[in-house]
Amino acid sequence: MSYKLTRIDPDAPQSSQYPVGERRIVDDPMDDQVHRNVFMGKLENIMHNVVNWGRKNSLWPYNFGLSCCYVEMTTAFTAPHDIARFGSEVLRASPRQADVMVISGTCFIKMAPIIQELYDQMLEPKWVISMGSCANSGGMYDIYSVVQGVDKFLPIDVYIPGCPPRPEAFLQGLQLLQDSIQQERRPLTWVVGDQGVYKAEMPSQREKRRDERIAVTELRSPDEV
Amino acid sequence: MTTEISQADATTFAIVDELKARFGEANLVVQPTLTGMPVVWVAREQLIEVMRFVQQVNKPFVMLYDLHGVDERLRMHRRGLPPADFTVFYQLMSLERNSELMIKVALHEDDLRVPTLCHVYLNANWYEREVFDMFGIEFTGHPHLTRMLMPPTWNGHPLRKDYPARATEFDPYTLTMEGQDREQEALRFDPEAWGMKRHSGDTDYMFLNLGPNHPSVHGVFRIALQLDGEEVVDCVPDIGYHHRGAEKMAERQSWHSYIPYTDRIDYTGGVMNNLPYILAVEKLAGITVTPRAETIRVMMAEMFRINSHLLFLGTFLQDLGAMSPVFYTFSDRQRAYHVIEAITGFRMHPAWFRIGGVAHDLPRGWDRLVREFLDWMPPRLDEYERAMMDNSIVRERTVGIATHTTAEALTWGVTGPNLRATGLKYDLRKARPYSGYERFDFDIPVGTNGDVFDRGMLRIEEMRQSLRIIEQCLKNMPEGDYKADHPLTTPPPRDKMLQHIETLITHFLQVSWGPVLKANESFQMIEATKGLNSYYLTSDGNTMSYRTRIRTPSFAHLQHIPAVINGGFVPDLIAHLGSIDFVMADVDR
Ligand code: SF4
């Protein structure tokens, strides 16, 4: 599996564009290490697995919403969908305490610098979910005041399609994020080893499910409830 | 029936004679339209005088309902109208006459100035700022004419015809580190610019920036507070963080393909938003829809009213610190969505109404689902009333808090439940029924004190009334077609299309180019979930609208905040914000 390596540059010049930092695709960093020392490699692997397991099952979302999609996002937090099953019910009103920011709604040019500021205030490890067509690409709003996709300045981990996506889709997006977190390689400590963040390149759901979707031939009639 | 209508017309148009008598026939141009209200052009020099006159005339026009502009430069069909490059229009509302009046002022490109109306109608303030932002028209004498919706660093005036609509016509958006600092700096609140003092006597005021992202502001709304301890001395709401250019969008979507955009204006209102737009388009097209289509529309609109009020109730109480109500109301919403989804095929934004009817007929078995919902809700509402509104903490936080009077509400253009909470029995569904509301039997709940508590209670009562309306729809659903048999019905009825080549051609043209509507102006107002919502459409004989003005209730409600909250405490502000029930898409469009 290939990984995306991100390295933060604390001395980035003021003129650099967001997302700041170096990004490139590399091989699994664990592969090298395993060849160097079998025992330490195994140990590190276990450590990563344990830490990632803890992280992915207590993702605290930031209480942040932009527009319509936010309503469906909050719906996922309430009784009928009960996000607590996935360990993400602890909505935080402060970016400092949150792990994941869900861009649920349209990203406006007037709002973009503020979103960036809030993202910067979140502490690592942090993730971003882009929820809904507007956040993914501008959606149906190809209009002067809307940023055509929030990935123009934020690094996105999961894209959820839909306008708005159903709460179930949001929950699925959250689980996909969990899967990807399980594969991550983040520095286990700030004194030892490589300080880059390695995120696994996860398979595209569209490709994964294409055959299954195309195989569907019978659709339910809308004339019946 | 006919005499009734002509009588209503006579009272509506009486103001024209009064204006003529006062200002002389030669000074006015009366424009014939399909808006159902008199449209009168006056000279810029006379504007203030005319406004003062209609404000004080017998049966006065108490409310400035709307104010906006039109770029007339590309309009082809304007025979008989005064020459103009830009127009500013003022829409006034009279309760006693039960009608509106539109005043228009023609402007020329090299002299885009109009005297401000802020001293006559207080709520002109925000509207004028928006027109300045969108068209670059200057309002002389305005106390604070700055950008409203666009960022302070923006160039150009988006609603001008020569301003590109698409983001993809500009360079792709990028944000650099210094760019971010610059934008953030430009948004910094400057108390002096708003005439606020930093100190007075022995107090140093604190300035608190609430929003644009704060759990209690329901999205992206910002309000800068001048605080003396916990007391709000003054405050400045700042909007525009949710401006999606919906009005500009209408100028490039066909009449038909614009329907989904209307859903997203008040995004908790679903198909309720389609209604004013569709009704206005049908006026332009001259379509009368079938009683079945009307009743289906009313039923779905009321479903969404309940849905929206449930969302309100949950979040309102959550803003007051109650955690559980939102879980209860959202599980009710889930049940409402069950019905909505079965009928329309979508949850939040069905875009389900069509020009001339609705998208589909009701599916078999719809009545059972609606029945279940009707049986489920009433005990829940009773429980909410008992468990939440009888709660002593809620009462302490809300009774007598953020009160305003009817007169004040009218001055600020406040409508809907927030207006009725002050005790005024004004509901457009009764005052000027549309879409067949005259056939339904329901009451208009009103409050007494106009405080936070009344605004909350009133909505519970409104849900009961909506249930009554839905019940009547269920029992008396008319038989017949769900689409009107009219050449402009879009898309045309499918069974006809499959049989007649004529209809097939129309079908093809309407879904590829879109229907062509005759040049004229039309208007429709409805009692939406949050107040009076209206579409004012200008057609230039094309497949697209020439100008679409969307008047939304929440815009007015937010402008009203300082008048209510100054002198109150911060927790009162939070309670008030919860109680006015706004969504930012309904403010910034
Ligand atoms: S994707 Fe659709 S539902 Fe979501 S914010 Fe955009 S318009 Fe609203």
CSV table of C-alpha atoms and ligand atoms in Angstrom, one decimal, chain A residues 67-70 104-106 131-135 138-141 162-165, chain B residues 244 264 267 348-349, ligand 1:
chain,number,residue,atom,x,y,z
A,67,SER,CA,-25.0,25.2,5.8
A,68,CYS,CA,-27.7,22.7,4.8
A,69,CYS,CA,-25.4,19.7,5.2
A,70,TYR,CA,-24.8,20.6,8.8
A,104,SER,CA,-20.5,20.3,6.2
A,105,GLY,CA,-21.8,22.8,3.7
A,106,THR,CA,-20.8,25.5,1.3
A,131,MET,CA,-19.3,16.6,3.6
A,132,GLY,CA,-21.6,17.3,0.6
A,133,SER,CA,-21.1,18.4,-3.0
A,134,CYS,CA,-20.5,22.0,-2.0
A,135,ALA,CA,-17.6,21.2,0.2
A,138,GLY,CA,-18.6,23.7,-5.0
A,139,GLY,CA,-21.5,21.5,-6.0
A,140,MET,CA,-24.4,23.3,-7.7
A,141,TYR,CA,-22.9,26.7,-6.7
A,162,GLY,CA,-24.5,14.0,-1.8
A,163,CYS,CA,-26.5,17.2,-1.6
A,164,PRO,CA,-27.0,16.7,1.3
A,165,PRO,CA,-25.6,13.3,2.1
B,244,ARG,CA,-24.4,31.9,-2.2
B,264,ARG,CA,-31.8,25.8,-0.4
B,267,TYR,CA,-32.9,25.0,4.0
B,348,MET,CA,-34.1,17.9,2.9
B,349,HIS,CA,-34.2,19.3,-0.6
C,1,SF4,S1,-24.1,20.1,-0.8
C,1,SF4,FE1,-26.2,20.6,-1.0
C,1,SF4,S2,-27.1,20.3,1.0
C,1,SF4,FE2,-24.9,20.4,1.3
C,1,SF4,S3,-24.5,22.6,1.7
C,1,SF4,FE3,-24.3,22.3,-0.5
C,1,SF4,S4,-26.3,22.8,-1.3
C,1,SF4,FE4,-26.6,22.4,0.9
